[in-house]
């Protein structure tokens, strides 16, 4: 089944023409409604009339996360607040979160794109579908929720937490589909096993996983423990949220909803375009967004794209799995964490030396973050080596980190010069999860 055959299977030339038209319109729209873009385009000597086909996209400026931060909260918003009906905020960023406002039409496009994804996974009106992404400012929960409703399946807005109750509902209601992070799926499987509920007692058949990188090994583990077919779902709040790309039953890359999100792959250093099949940084341009349309938004996600036809009949370009990041962002339990955020918390405390180490691990199926930091010599000399003040300091750091990162970290305060240093470029992060 294909939700929107006209667009999802559109011949390439026709798609290019549609994208070209939409690109022209969106450039015109931001030129007149977003001073940030008007200034940039004027500085580059470009007017909307210079942008007529998708090939003209290379003339446009890039947009980065720091542009969003510098224009916090609404500086890049194009629509007046009277047109905005929903606001999301992306999880962890240095300093201010990224604020994204959606108009009614944006929410419509989002639920259309999400319904396309769900249809590709084989979900129909007959399914009971549990959404176990977090509901709230995070785009995962509500984004998938609206797609399920649009499709017409019965949505179970489980959200995260209270896993035992959720497992019981999946069993009692006979839920057939679920969306969550891959690590939560494994946590769910573990809870099910601890509760003594056998795989045969539940009816899940389709699992939709994303918001963080995952491996083929995780895929087969989730499939065998939950008894589902596991599909990939990719997205980012700045562009929309979950729904930017989705796997079809061929599972040979994820189709990009490219009538709404125009994809490019660039070299993250030279910023030059890369050819199909070559790996580089994914860049998206909003083609239809009203709330906060972005031109050439740099995702920092590394992947490749192919426009070869797919056996499923869809003509949408396919992107590979995300193979890494071109910055140092970590995704821990679905939340974006930059080592620099941790650093700024530590440096704001006079007791801490600027020597620290982040250790990311996976215990059971949950990601853990341990932050080791050295105490400054002068504090250490004042008797900081006795246990109580260290514990207090650890608690103080942990609570600051929790409020900045939105996840809890285990903090270990160490004696001066006790954290091992590598020669040359120092290594601040050890990721033991092995998810590449
Ligand atoms: P949040 O809503 O948690 O703030 P963002 O929208 O900022 O999250 O997160 C988007 C990022 O999450 C992407 O740029 C990518 O790095 C990661 N991501 C999302 N889906 C996937 C996926 N299916 N595979 C790998 N990484 C993903
Ligand atoms: Zn396909």
XYZ file of N, CA and C in Angstrom, residues 8-9 45 63 91 96 119-120 149 157 181 183 194 202 214 266 273 315 339 384 397 412 427 431:
72
model
N 4.351 10.111 -4.004
C 5.404 9.160 -3.636
C 5.983 8.416 -4.853
N 5.195 8.330 -5.918
C 5.671 7.604 -7.104
C 5.829 8.544 -8.307
N 23.628 39.143 -2.921
C 23.158 39.677 -4.196
C 22.166 38.765 -4.914
N 21.897 27.207 6.543
C 21.399 27.607 7.859
C 21.949 26.599 8.850
N 15.211 18.932 22.191
C 15.736 18.547 23.506
C 16.966 19.318 23.968
N 20.203 27.848 24.633
C 18.761 27.802 24.424
C 18.340 26.621 23.576
N 1.994 3.829 6.416
C 1.451 2.967 5.364
C 2.564 2.107 4.769
N 3.741 2.712 4.597
C 4.867 1.952 4.055
C 5.263 0.802 4.995
N -3.467 8.982 13.739
C -4.869 9.420 13.655
C -5.266 9.721 12.221
N -1.776 6.492 23.116
C -0.712 7.472 23.435
C 0.043 7.117 24.709
N 11.950 4.744 20.637
C 13.372 4.697 20.298
C 13.801 3.220 20.332
N 16.299 1.928 21.722
C 16.728 1.499 23.048
C 15.533 1.274 23.973
N 10.946 -9.800 32.252
C 10.941 -9.784 33.725
C 9.541 -10.048 34.281
N 1.721 -11.471 23.119
C 1.451 -10.150 22.554
C 1.318 -10.259 21.035
N 20.787 3.395 15.297
C 20.705 1.998 15.731
C 21.310 1.096 14.684
N 26.409 17.225 1.293
C 27.560 18.109 1.062
C 28.787 17.589 1.799
N 28.801 20.231 -3.032
C 27.815 19.161 -3.206
C 28.517 17.830 -3.473
N 9.271 6.619 -5.947
C 10.399 7.232 -6.656
C 11.195 8.168 -5.751
N 29.101 17.591 24.286
C 30.097 17.629 25.351
C 30.341 19.065 25.840
N 39.315 18.469 50.545
C 38.249 17.945 49.700
C 38.341 16.441 49.486
N 26.723 18.955 41.088
C 27.003 18.894 39.647
C 25.899 18.116 38.938
N 31.279 11.639 39.003
C 32.381 11.173 39.851
C 33.436 12.270 39.923
N 40.978 13.301 24.590
C 39.743 12.596 24.317
C 38.796 12.826 25.482
N 32.660 6.520 24.124
C 31.342 5.950 23.858
C 31.501 4.448 23.766
